[in-house]
Short mmCIF file of C-alpha atoms and ligand atoms in Angstrom, two decimals:
data_model
loop_
_atom_site.label_atom_id
_atom_site.label_comp_id
_atom_site.label_asym_id
_atom_site.label_seq_id
_atom_site.Cartn_x
_atom_site.Cartn_y
_atom_site.Cartn_z
CA MET A 25 -29.84 9.61 1.75
CA ARG A 26 -28.76 6.30 0.02
CA THR A 27 -25.14 5.51 0.52
CA MET A 28 -22.99 5.08 -2.67
CA VAL A 29 -23.68 1.55 -3.91
CA TYR A 30 -20.64 -0.01 -5.74
CA SER A 31 -20.33 -3.15 -7.63
CA LEU A 32 -17.71 -5.77 -6.61
CA ARG A 33 -17.20 -6.65 -10.17
CA ARG A 34 -16.49 -3.19 -11.18
CA ARG A 35 -14.18 -2.57 -8.45
CA LEU A 36 -12.10 -5.80 -9.13
CA LEU A 37 -11.99 -4.88 -12.91
CA GLY A 38 -10.97 -1.28 -12.12
CA TRP A 39 -8.03 -2.48 -9.87
CA LEU A 40 -6.96 -4.89 -12.52
CA LEU A 41 -7.06 -2.46 -15.31
CA PHE A 42 -5.26 0.24 -13.34
CA SER A 43 -2.50 -2.16 -12.14
CA THR A 44 -2.02 -3.84 -15.53
CA ALA A 45 -1.93 -0.37 -17.11
CA VAL A 46 0.79 0.80 -14.84
CA ILE A 47 2.73 -2.32 -15.04
CA GLY A 48 2.25 -2.24 -18.94
CA VAL A 49 3.49 1.23 -19.28
CA ILE A 50 6.77 0.27 -17.18
CA ALA A 51 7.05 -2.85 -19.33
CA LEU A 52 6.64 -0.75 -22.57
CA MET A 53 9.26 1.61 -21.50
CA ASP A 54 11.70 -1.16 -20.86
CA THR A 55 10.77 -2.77 -24.17
CA TYR A 56 11.39 0.60 -25.97
CA ARG A 57 14.99 0.78 -24.32
CA GLU A 58 15.64 -2.86 -25.41
CA ALA A 59 14.40 -2.18 -28.89
CA VAL A 60 16.70 0.83 -29.29
CA LYS A 61 19.68 -1.19 -28.06
CA THR A 62 18.71 -4.04 -30.58
CA ALA A 63 18.30 -1.81 -33.47
CA ASN A 64 21.70 -0.16 -32.67
CA VAL A 65 23.50 -3.49 -32.39
CA VAL A 66 22.22 -4.77 -35.70
CA SER A 67 22.68 -1.57 -37.65
CA ASP A 68 25.99 -0.84 -36.00
CA ARG A 69 27.38 -3.90 -37.30
CA VAL A 70 26.58 -3.08 -40.95
CA LEU A 71 27.90 0.47 -40.30
CA ALA A 72 31.24 -0.97 -38.98
CA GLY A 73 31.42 -3.30 -41.95
CA SER A 74 31.24 -0.39 -44.33
CA ALA A 75 33.82 1.55 -42.41
CA LEU A 76 36.02 -1.55 -42.54
CA ALA A 77 35.58 -1.98 -46.35
CA ILE A 78 36.55 1.63 -47.00
CA ALA A 79 39.56 1.34 -44.69
CA GLU A 80 40.83 -1.78 -46.66
CA ARG A 81 41.16 0.55 -49.69
CA VAL A 82 43.15 3.17 -47.98
CA VAL A 83 46.76 3.00 -49.46
CA VAL A 84 49.84 5.11 -49.10
CA ALA A 85 50.78 6.66 -52.37
CA GLU A 86 54.43 6.87 -53.60
CA ASP A 87 54.72 10.45 -52.35
CA GLY A 88 53.69 9.44 -48.92
CA SER A 89 50.18 10.76 -48.98
CA LEU A 90 47.15 8.62 -48.28
CA GLN A 91 44.89 7.66 -51.27
CA VAL A 92 41.45 5.98 -50.99
CA ASP A 93 39.30 4.38 -53.65
CA ILE A 94 35.77 4.40 -52.16
CA PRO A 95 34.09 1.03 -52.63
CA TYR A 96 30.58 2.32 -53.30
CA VAL A 97 29.12 -1.17 -52.97
CA ALA A 98 29.98 -0.99 -49.16
CA LEU A 99 27.91 2.08 -48.88
CA GLU A 100 25.10 0.54 -50.94
CA MET A 101 24.49 -2.18 -48.19
CA LEU A 102 23.45 0.64 -45.86
CA THR A 103 21.08 2.39 -48.08
CA SER A 104 19.03 -0.67 -48.87
CA ALA A 105 17.30 -0.90 -45.59
CA ALA A 106 15.05 2.28 -45.74
CA GLN A 107 15.44 5.72 -47.15
CA ASP A 108 18.35 6.26 -45.14
CA ARG A 109 21.17 8.42 -46.55
CA VAL A 110 24.83 7.55 -46.01
CA PHE A 111 27.74 9.87 -45.51
CA TYR A 112 31.47 9.27 -45.04
CA ARG A 113 34.70 11.05 -44.73
CA VAL A 114 38.33 9.83 -44.58
CA ASP A 115 41.07 11.74 -42.67
CA GLY A 116 44.65 11.26 -42.57
CA PRO A 117 47.14 12.18 -40.01
CA PRO A 118 45.54 14.84 -37.58
CA GLY A 119 43.98 17.65 -39.35
CA GLU A 120 44.49 16.20 -42.88
CA PHE A 121 41.04 15.75 -44.67
CA ILE A 122 41.30 13.22 -47.64
CA THR A 123 37.90 12.67 -49.06
CA GLY A 124 33.94 12.57 -48.27
CA TYR A 125 31.89 15.10 -46.64
CA GLN A 126 34.23 17.56 -44.82
CA THR A 127 31.39 18.90 -42.61
CA LEU A 128 30.47 15.43 -41.30
CA PRO A 129 31.37 15.34 -37.60
CA SER A 130 34.11 12.98 -36.70
CA LEU A 131 35.43 11.68 -33.45
CA ALA A 132 39.06 12.11 -34.37
CA GLU A 133 40.25 12.97 -30.79
CA THR A 134 38.98 9.81 -29.04
CA GLY A 135 39.58 6.26 -29.32
CA THR A 136 42.58 4.17 -29.62
CA GLN A 137 44.32 2.72 -32.60
CA SER A 138 42.44 0.02 -34.67
CA SER A 139 39.25 0.45 -32.88
CA THR A 140 35.63 1.11 -34.10
CA SER A 141 33.50 3.43 -31.89
CA PHE A 142 29.87 4.59 -32.41
CA ALA A 143 28.15 7.81 -31.66
CA ASP A 144 24.91 9.80 -32.22
CA ALA A 145 25.17 13.11 -33.84
CA VAL A 146 23.07 15.61 -35.87
CA PHE A 147 24.19 16.22 -39.58
CA ARG A 148 22.32 18.83 -41.82
CA GLY A 149 19.55 18.83 -39.32
CA GLU A 150 18.93 15.16 -39.23
CA PRO A 151 19.91 12.79 -36.51
CA ILE A 152 22.66 10.40 -37.59
CA ARG A 153 24.60 7.44 -36.33
CA LEU A 154 28.32 7.55 -36.81
CA ALA A 155 30.92 4.71 -36.89
CA VAL A 156 34.52 5.85 -36.63
CA LEU A 157 37.22 3.44 -37.46
CA ARG A 158 40.82 4.05 -36.64
CA ARG A 159 43.50 2.35 -38.74
CA SER A 160 46.98 3.00 -40.02
CA ALA A 161 48.33 2.31 -43.55
CA SER A 162 51.79 0.97 -43.62
CA THR A 163 54.48 2.03 -46.15
CA GLY A 164 56.94 -0.56 -45.13
CA VAL A 165 58.98 1.95 -43.35
CA ASN A 166 56.56 3.69 -41.29
CA SER A 167 52.93 3.75 -40.77
CA VAL A 168 50.45 6.56 -41.26
CA PRO A 169 47.30 6.72 -39.15
CA PHE A 170 43.86 7.51 -40.75
CA VAL A 171 40.33 7.62 -39.68
CA VAL A 172 37.37 6.46 -41.65
CA THR A 173 33.97 7.90 -40.49
CA VAL A 174 30.84 6.54 -41.94
CA ALA A 175 27.34 7.73 -40.97
CA GLU A 176 23.72 7.07 -41.91
CA THR A 177 20.43 8.72 -40.96
CA THR A 178 18.50 6.76 -38.45
CA ILE A 179 15.16 6.18 -40.33
CA ALA A 180 15.56 2.39 -40.44
CA ARG A 181 16.46 2.17 -36.78
CA ARG A 182 13.47 4.19 -35.71
CA GLN A 183 11.16 2.14 -37.82
CA LEU A 184 12.58 -0.98 -36.36
CA THR A 185 12.17 0.26 -32.79
CA GLN A 186 8.60 1.47 -33.52
CA THR A 187 7.58 -1.90 -34.95
CA ILE A 188 9.00 -3.76 -31.83
CA LEU A 189 7.18 -1.31 -29.55
CA LEU A 190 3.92 -1.44 -31.44
CA HIS A 191 3.85 -5.15 -31.42
CA SER A 192 4.66 -5.27 -27.73
CA ALA A 193 1.81 -2.78 -27.00
CA LEU A 194 -0.59 -4.88 -29.09
CA ARG A 195 0.22 -7.98 -27.27
CA LEU A 196 -0.05 -6.22 -23.88
CA GLY A 197 -3.40 -4.85 -24.72
CA LEU A 198 -4.68 -8.11 -25.96
CA MET A 199 -3.48 -9.63 -22.67
CA ILE A 200 -5.26 -6.96 -20.56
CA ALA A 201 -8.47 -7.35 -22.47
CA GLY A 202 -8.31 -11.16 -22.03
CA ALA A 203 -7.58 -10.62 -18.29
CA ALA A 204 -10.61 -8.35 -17.97
CA VAL A 205 -12.85 -10.85 -19.71
CA ILE A 206 -11.64 -13.66 -17.33
CA VAL A 207 -12.09 -11.59 -14.36
CA TRP A 208 -15.65 -10.75 -15.36
CA ILE A 209 -16.56 -14.32 -15.84
CA ALA A 210 -14.89 -15.50 -12.63
CA VAL A 211 -16.53 -12.80 -10.58
CA THR A 212 -19.99 -13.77 -12.14
CA VAL A 213 -19.28 -17.37 -11.40
CA SER A 214 -18.04 -16.66 -7.76
CA LEU A 215 -21.00 -14.39 -6.98
CA ARG A 216 -23.50 -17.17 -7.90
CA PRO A 217 -23.54 -18.68 -4.34
CA LEU A 218 -24.34 -15.22 -3.01
CA TYR A 219 -27.21 -14.74 -5.36
CA ARG A 220 -28.48 -18.25 -4.39
CA LEU A 221 -28.27 -17.33 -0.74
CA GLY A 222 -30.23 -14.16 -1.32
CA ASP A 223 -32.94 -16.08 -3.11
CA ALA A 224 -33.19 -18.60 -0.30
CA ILE A 225 -33.66 -15.98 2.35
CA ALA A 226 -36.10 -14.02 0.18
CA GLU A 227 -38.20 -17.19 -0.20
CA ARG A 228 -38.48 -17.78 3.59
CA SER A 229 -41.64 -17.06 5.51
CA PRO A 230 -41.23 -14.11 7.91
CA ASP A 231 -41.38 -16.36 11.03
CA ASP A 232 -38.97 -18.95 9.63
CA LEU A 233 -35.78 -18.25 11.60
CA HIS A 234 -33.86 -21.42 11.36
CA PRO A 235 -30.18 -21.06 10.47
CA ILE A 236 -29.06 -20.71 6.98
CA GLY A 237 -27.78 -23.93 5.62
CA GLU A 238 -26.84 -22.88 2.16
CA ARG A 239 -23.26 -23.71 1.05
CA VAL A 240 -21.37 -20.35 0.54
CA PRO A 241 -17.69 -19.55 -0.02
CA ASN A 242 -15.33 -19.40 2.96
CA GLU A 243 -15.17 -15.65 2.72
CA VAL A 244 -18.86 -15.22 3.24
CA GLN A 245 -19.25 -17.98 5.90
CA GLY A 246 -18.44 -15.49 8.69
CA LEU A 247 -21.16 -13.27 7.64
CA VAL A 248 -23.75 -16.15 7.36
CA ASP A 249 -22.62 -17.47 10.78
CA THR A 250 -23.22 -13.82 12.30
CA VAL A 251 -26.58 -13.78 10.53
CA ASN A 252 -27.36 -17.24 12.04
CA SER A 253 -26.42 -16.44 15.50
CA PHE A 254 -28.43 -13.22 15.18
CA MET A 255 -31.50 -15.28 14.03
CA VAL A 256 -31.03 -17.50 17.16
CA ARG A 257 -31.20 -14.45 19.36
CA LEU A 258 -34.14 -13.09 17.46
CA GLN A 259 -35.78 -16.51 17.77
CA SER A 260 -35.32 -16.54 21.63
CA ALA A 261 -36.53 -13.05 21.87
CA LEU A 262 -39.69 -13.83 20.00
CA ASP A 263 -40.19 -17.07 22.05
CA ALA A 264 -39.88 -14.88 25.22
CA LEU A 265 -42.31 -12.41 23.82
CA ARG A 266 -44.75 -15.16 22.94
CA ASN A 267 -44.32 -16.69 26.23
CA PHE A 268 -44.89 -13.39 28.06
CA THR A 269 -48.04 -12.63 26.08
CA GLY A 270 -49.26 -16.08 26.43
CA ASN A 271 -48.86 -16.09 30.16
CA ALA A 272 -49.93 -12.59 30.66
CA SER A 273 -53.28 -13.17 29.05
CA HIS A 274 -53.73 -16.29 30.78
CA GLN A 275 -52.79 -15.01 34.19
CA LEU A 276 -54.58 -11.72 33.91
CA ARG A 277 -57.83 -13.16 32.89
CA THR A 278 -58.98 -14.09 36.40
CA PRO A 279 -58.31 -10.78 38.13
CA LEU A 280 -59.86 -8.75 35.10
CA ALA A 281 -62.90 -10.82 35.22
CA ILE A 282 -63.13 -10.16 38.98
CA ILE A 283 -62.67 -6.39 38.36
CA ARG A 284 -65.56 -6.38 35.83
CA THR A 285 -67.84 -8.27 38.13
CA GLN A 286 -67.10 -6.00 41.03
CA ILE A 287 -67.63 -2.86 38.88
CA ALA A 288 -70.90 -4.39 37.67
CA LEU A 289 -72.04 -5.00 41.25
CA ALA A 290 -70.81 -1.41 42.38
CA ARG A 291 -73.02 0.03 39.57
CA ARG A 292 -76.07 -1.96 40.54
CA ALA A 293 -75.45 -1.55 44.37
CA ALA A 294 -78.41 -0.39 46.35
CA THR A 295 -76.38 1.05 49.22
CA LEU A 296 -73.15 3.03 49.51
CA GLU A 297 -71.78 0.36 51.80
CA GLU A 298 -72.49 -2.35 49.24
CA ALA A 299 -70.69 -0.23 46.51
CA ARG A 300 -67.74 0.43 48.83
CA GLY A 301 -67.30 -3.32 49.34
CA ALA A 302 -67.36 -3.99 45.61
CA ALA A 303 -64.89 -1.21 45.04
CA LEU A 304 -62.54 -2.57 47.66
CA LYS A 305 -62.65 -6.10 45.89
CA ALA A 306 -61.95 -4.62 42.58
CA ASP A 307 -59.07 -2.65 44.01
CA GLU A 308 -57.61 -5.94 45.55
CA ALA A 309 -57.90 -7.54 41.97
CA VAL A 310 -56.08 -4.67 40.38
CA ALA A 311 -53.24 -5.02 42.95
CA ASN A 312 -53.13 -8.66 42.23
CA ALA A 313 -53.04 -7.98 38.59
CA GLU A 314 -50.29 -5.46 39.05
CA ARG A 315 -48.33 -8.18 40.99
CA ILE A 316 -48.85 -10.78 38.24
CA LEU A 317 -47.58 -8.26 35.70
CA ALA A 318 -44.49 -7.45 37.69
CA GLN A 319 -43.67 -11.24 38.19
CA LEU A 320 -44.21 -11.90 34.55
CA LEU A 321 -42.01 -8.95 33.58
CA LEU A 322 -39.31 -9.96 35.97
CA MET A 323 -39.47 -13.53 34.58
CA ALA A 324 -39.27 -12.30 31.05
CA LYS A 325 -36.15 -10.11 32.13
CA ILE A 326 -34.55 -13.19 33.59
CA ASP A 327 -35.02 -15.12 30.55
CA ALA A 328 -33.57 -12.27 28.37
CA ALA A 329 -30.59 -12.12 30.86
CA ALA A 330 -30.09 -15.86 30.64
CA LYS A 331 -29.91 -15.84 26.88
CA GLU A 332 -27.85 -12.78 26.58
CA LYS A 333 -25.27 -14.40 29.02
CA ALA A 334 -22.84 -11.56 28.33
CA ARG A 335 -24.91 -9.51 30.69
CA GLY A 336 -22.78 -7.25 32.94
CA THR A 337 -22.42 -8.47 36.29
CA GLU A 338 -20.87 -6.34 39.11
CA ARG A 339 -19.40 -7.08 42.46
CA ILE A 340 -21.96 -6.48 45.13
CA GLU A 341 -21.93 -6.77 48.79
CA LEU A 342 -24.65 -9.11 49.69
CA ALA A 343 -24.99 -8.55 53.44
CA GLY A 344 -25.55 -4.81 53.00
CA LEU A 345 -28.02 -5.44 50.07
CA ALA A 346 -29.99 -8.06 52.19
CA ARG A 347 -30.07 -5.78 55.37
CA ALA A 348 -31.50 -2.79 53.18
CA VAL A 349 -34.24 -4.97 51.54
CA THR A 350 -35.17 -6.52 54.98
CA ALA A 351 -35.37 -3.00 56.56
CA GLU A 352 -37.74 -1.94 53.66
CA HIS A 353 -40.09 -4.78 54.50
CA VAL A 354 -40.28 -4.14 58.35
CA PRO A 355 -43.41 -1.96 58.15
CA ALA A 356 -45.27 -4.48 56.07
CA ALA A 357 -44.07 -7.15 58.62
CA GLY A 358 -45.40 -5.07 61.48
CA ASP A 359 -48.77 -4.88 59.69
CA ALA A 360 -48.88 -8.65 59.38
CA ASP A 361 -47.80 -9.07 62.92
CA ILE A 362 -44.72 -10.77 62.09
CA ASP A 363 -41.13 -10.20 63.70
CA LEU A 364 -38.80 -9.69 60.79
CA GLY A 365 -35.06 -9.39 61.48
CA PHE A 366 -31.65 -9.69 59.87
CA ALA A 367 -28.78 -11.62 61.12
CA GLY A 368 -25.11 -11.76 59.87
CA GLU A 369 -21.87 -10.08 60.25
CA GLY A 370 -19.15 -9.01 57.97
CA GLU A 371 -19.07 -8.36 54.29
CA HIS A 372 -19.76 -10.99 51.76
CA CYS A 373 -19.17 -10.11 48.09
CA ILE A 374 -20.72 -11.97 45.01
CA ARG A 375 -20.82 -11.17 41.28
CA ALA A 376 -24.42 -10.50 40.23
CA GLU A 377 -26.74 -7.84 39.07
CA PRO A 378 -27.95 -5.87 42.23
CA LEU A 379 -31.49 -5.32 40.81
CA LEU A 380 -32.21 -8.94 40.16
CA VAL A 381 -30.72 -10.00 43.52
CA GLY A 382 -32.91 -7.48 45.22
CA GLU A 383 -36.02 -8.99 43.42
CA LEU A 384 -34.95 -12.49 44.52
CA LEU A 385 -34.85 -11.30 48.18
CA LYS A 386 -38.15 -9.37 47.84
CA ASN A 387 -39.77 -12.68 46.66
CA LEU A 388 -38.50 -14.67 49.59
CA ILE A 389 -39.38 -12.11 52.26
CA GLY A 390 -42.74 -11.59 50.55
CA ASN A 391 -43.47 -15.29 50.68
CA ALA A 392 -42.58 -15.57 54.40
CA LEU A 393 -44.73 -12.57 55.31
CA LEU A 394 -47.60 -13.99 53.36
CA TYR A 395 -47.50 -17.77 54.36
CA ALA A 396 -45.76 -17.79 57.82
CA GLY A 397 -48.92 -16.48 59.48
CA ARG A 398 -49.46 -14.07 62.45
CA GLY A 399 -47.04 -14.07 65.25
CA ALA A 400 -44.37 -15.78 63.16
CA GLU A 401 -40.67 -14.91 63.21
CA VAL A 402 -38.80 -14.31 59.98
CA THR A 403 -34.93 -14.15 59.87
CA VAL A 404 -32.92 -13.07 56.91
CA ARG A 405 -29.31 -14.27 57.21
CA VAL A 406 -26.02 -13.80 55.17
CA GLU A 407 -23.16 -16.10 55.85
CA GLY A 408 -19.85 -17.02 54.19
CA ARG A 409 -18.96 -20.79 54.10
CA ASP A 410 -16.36 -22.65 52.08
CA GLY A 411 -16.02 -20.18 49.17
CA LEU A 412 -19.68 -19.71 48.97
CA VAL A 413 -22.03 -17.00 50.35
CA ALA A 414 -25.28 -18.27 51.76
CA LEU A 415 -28.40 -16.21 51.79
CA GLU A 416 -31.24 -17.59 53.99
CA VAL A 417 -34.82 -16.67 54.76
CA GLU A 418 -36.27 -18.59 57.51
CA ASP A 419 -39.54 -18.59 59.25
CA ASN A 420 -41.29 -20.79 61.87
CA GLY A 421 -44.63 -20.85 60.02
CA PRO A 422 -46.31 -23.86 58.65
CA GLY A 423 -43.72 -24.39 55.90
CA ILE A 424 -44.20 -26.58 52.82
CA ARG A 425 -44.75 -30.25 52.85
CA THR A 426 -41.81 -32.29 51.74
CA ASP A 427 -43.81 -34.00 49.05
CA LEU A 428 -44.85 -30.59 47.76
CA ARG A 429 -41.50 -28.91 47.79
CA GLU A 430 -40.50 -30.08 44.35
CA ALA A 431 -43.86 -28.95 42.89
CA VAL A 432 -43.76 -25.49 44.05
CA LEU A 433 -40.46 -24.87 42.20
CA LYS A 434 -42.27 -25.14 38.84
CA ARG A 435 -43.55 -22.10 37.23
CA PHE A 436 -47.32 -21.12 38.04
CA ARG A 437 -47.46 -23.91 40.72
CA ARG A 438 -48.80 -22.84 43.99
CA GLY A 439 -49.06 -24.50 47.38
CA GLY A 440 -52.32 -26.16 48.19
CA GLY A 441 -55.08 -24.36 50.31
CA ASN A 442 -53.86 -21.00 49.24
CA GLU A 443 -56.13 -18.22 49.98
CA SER A 444 -53.73 -15.26 49.22
CA PRO A 445 -53.32 -14.06 45.56
CA GLY A 446 -50.23 -14.91 43.73
CA THR A 447 -49.02 -16.33 40.50
CA GLY A 448 -46.82 -19.23 41.49
CA LEU A 449 -43.72 -17.60 39.89
CA GLY A 450 -41.93 -16.31 43.09
CA LEU A 451 -39.72 -19.60 43.90
CA PRO A 452 -39.00 -20.32 40.17
CA ILE A 453 -37.84 -16.78 39.80
CA VAL A 454 -35.58 -17.10 42.80
CA GLU A 455 -33.98 -20.28 41.44
CA GLU A 456 -33.49 -18.76 38.08
CA ILE A 457 -31.86 -15.72 39.30
CA ALA A 458 -29.53 -17.73 41.45
CA ALA A 459 -28.63 -20.04 38.55
CA LEU A 460 -27.87 -16.93 36.36
CA TYR A 461 -24.99 -16.14 38.66
CA GLY A 462 -23.74 -19.56 39.35
CA GLY A 463 -25.67 -20.07 42.42
CA ALA A 464 -28.33 -22.78 43.77
CA MET A 465 -31.41 -22.82 45.73
CA ARG A 466 -32.82 -25.39 48.15
CA LEU A 467 -35.82 -25.68 50.47
CA GLU A 468 -35.18 -26.96 54.04
CA ASP A 469 -37.02 -27.24 57.32
CA GLY A 470 -36.74 -24.26 59.64
CA ALA A 471 -35.09 -24.38 63.00
CA GLY A 472 -36.57 -27.23 65.20
CA GLY A 473 -38.29 -28.81 62.16
CA ARG A 474 -40.87 -26.00 62.01
CA GLY A 475 -41.51 -23.53 59.20
CA LEU A 476 -39.36 -23.13 55.96
CA LYS A 477 -35.85 -22.17 55.33
CA VAL A 478 -34.87 -21.18 51.83
CA VAL A 479 -31.14 -21.28 51.17
CA VAL A 480 -29.56 -19.59 48.26
CA THR A 481 -25.86 -19.89 47.71
CA PHE A 482 -23.62 -17.84 45.46
CA PRO A 483 -19.89 -18.12 44.69
CA ALA A 484 -18.00 -15.71 46.76
CA SER A 485 -16.14 -13.04 44.84
N1 ATP B 525 -42.52 -19.32 53.43
C1 ATP B 525 -43.34 -20.09 52.94
N2 ATP B 525 -44.13 -20.87 53.84
C2 ATP B 525 -45.14 -21.58 53.46
N3 ATP B 525 -45.41 -21.85 52.23
C3 ATP B 525 -44.73 -21.21 51.26
C4 ATP B 525 -43.61 -20.37 51.60
N4 ATP B 525 -43.15 -19.75 50.51
C5 ATP B 525 -43.77 -20.30 49.50
N5 ATP B 525 -44.85 -21.17 49.88
C6 ATP B 525 -45.66 -22.01 49.02
O1 ATP B 525 -45.07 -22.13 47.85
C7 ATP B 525 -45.89 -21.68 46.81
C8 ATP B 525 -45.16 -21.21 45.70
O2 ATP B 525 -44.53 -19.87 46.03
P1 ATP B 525 -44.16 -18.88 45.01
O3 ATP B 525 -43.59 -17.70 45.59
O4 ATP B 525 -43.41 -19.62 43.87
O5 ATP B 525 -45.48 -18.49 44.26
P2 ATP B 525 -46.66 -17.55 44.91
O6 ATP B 525 -46.16 -16.97 46.16
O7 ATP B 525 -47.81 -18.44 45.07
O8 ATP B 525 -46.88 -16.62 43.85
P3 ATP B 525 -46.11 -15.29 43.43
O9 ATP B 525 -44.95 -15.29 44.38
O10 ATP B 525 -45.62 -15.50 42.08
O11 ATP B 525 -46.87 -14.15 43.55
C9 ATP B 525 -46.81 -20.77 47.41
O12 ATP B 525 -48.09 -20.67 46.62
C10 ATP B 525 -46.95 -21.28 48.77
O13 ATP B 525 -47.86 -22.24 48.74
MG1 MG B 526 -44.41 -15.81 46.25
#
């Protein structure tokens, strides 16, 4: 099943719209509070002015009662704004209603002398805003307190608030839309290098594995680096494969040709004896081919391990391993009339891959059994010296001429006058396995200047 494909552009836009919408709602709520406050401040001032105008007209009559001549112009100021309606009442000393709307709520109990206070209330089913002004009229002898209450419905305030809110919302909406357009364009422009990268890779031929050189944004460079290092590994794996197939086809051609010839001979053989002889030779050629394949595979494995580098090494005890591999070869040594033995004491640990070190040793012992000749002595030795562990395979056979020693270390190079089958990969394999684990190999004369001593040293662990 295909996994959900998502678009970076849509994701970015989604986040932007969601976050600005949340911030926008909070901002609008704040704007609303602010608008209500502003509308109240403006309108309250007019309301207070009207109350003051009425209070100015309150006088004490001769009989000591309060009288008021309502200045209707003062109330006109209020009604001009919208369809708001205006109410008022004037009260004398506590409990004494003088004029106006008697049912209009007042705030007689609260407030101090000579102050204006404001409040929200409901009158005749409509929300109103009240301004309550406390004053006293003086008779010259004593002063008579009175309260002027002026109220208006809140239509104008609500309209003002709504207008402010609407304008803010419009501005915010425009800003969000603008930001969305900018993000859309910015993302399109920013993604362009990625499209170019995609095109560049698509245009490549399948075997073109050279690193990607296209300029990409910082954030993508990590991905490109990973792909590049992957391509390097892919290239080396391909090289190893090509190397292997090339070598295999070249090296196996001879034994395969021998096998065909011998089979043809066997088919045409007049006697059973003749046929048996051909079959034996074909069998030897198969064994040879087998050995070549094994060496080539081992070589490929070392190449891969060398390239991987991060290959897991473990701590192995070399003396025990060498003793075991030597013991495995004792029967073959007996067949070849060779005296194979192990020398060395104690434990000597190194860091390496046990299978590869086993192969290294098999190659050295195999060489000694093959080339030292009948009646020879072969000694495998493990010793520790100055932080190194030395693995030696020494024989007293003919050895390798000093001038040939460098040559036999090259791949597919064999010593002169060699009758026995082989690929010429043994010593290079030994050298490469040693190098893989920080070691080295050298060829020396055997004891008393006779034969060959191969010394492989590893760092001790
Ligand atoms: N102990 C030895 N005594 C004498 N000559 C040796 C000895 N070991 C190696 N050689 C010579 O060095 C040559 C290279 O050896 P190497 O192990 O690299 O290849 P090979 O034995 O010919 O083939 P392979 O090991 O791949 O089957 C051999 O062909 C042989 O002539
Ligand atoms: Mg060999």
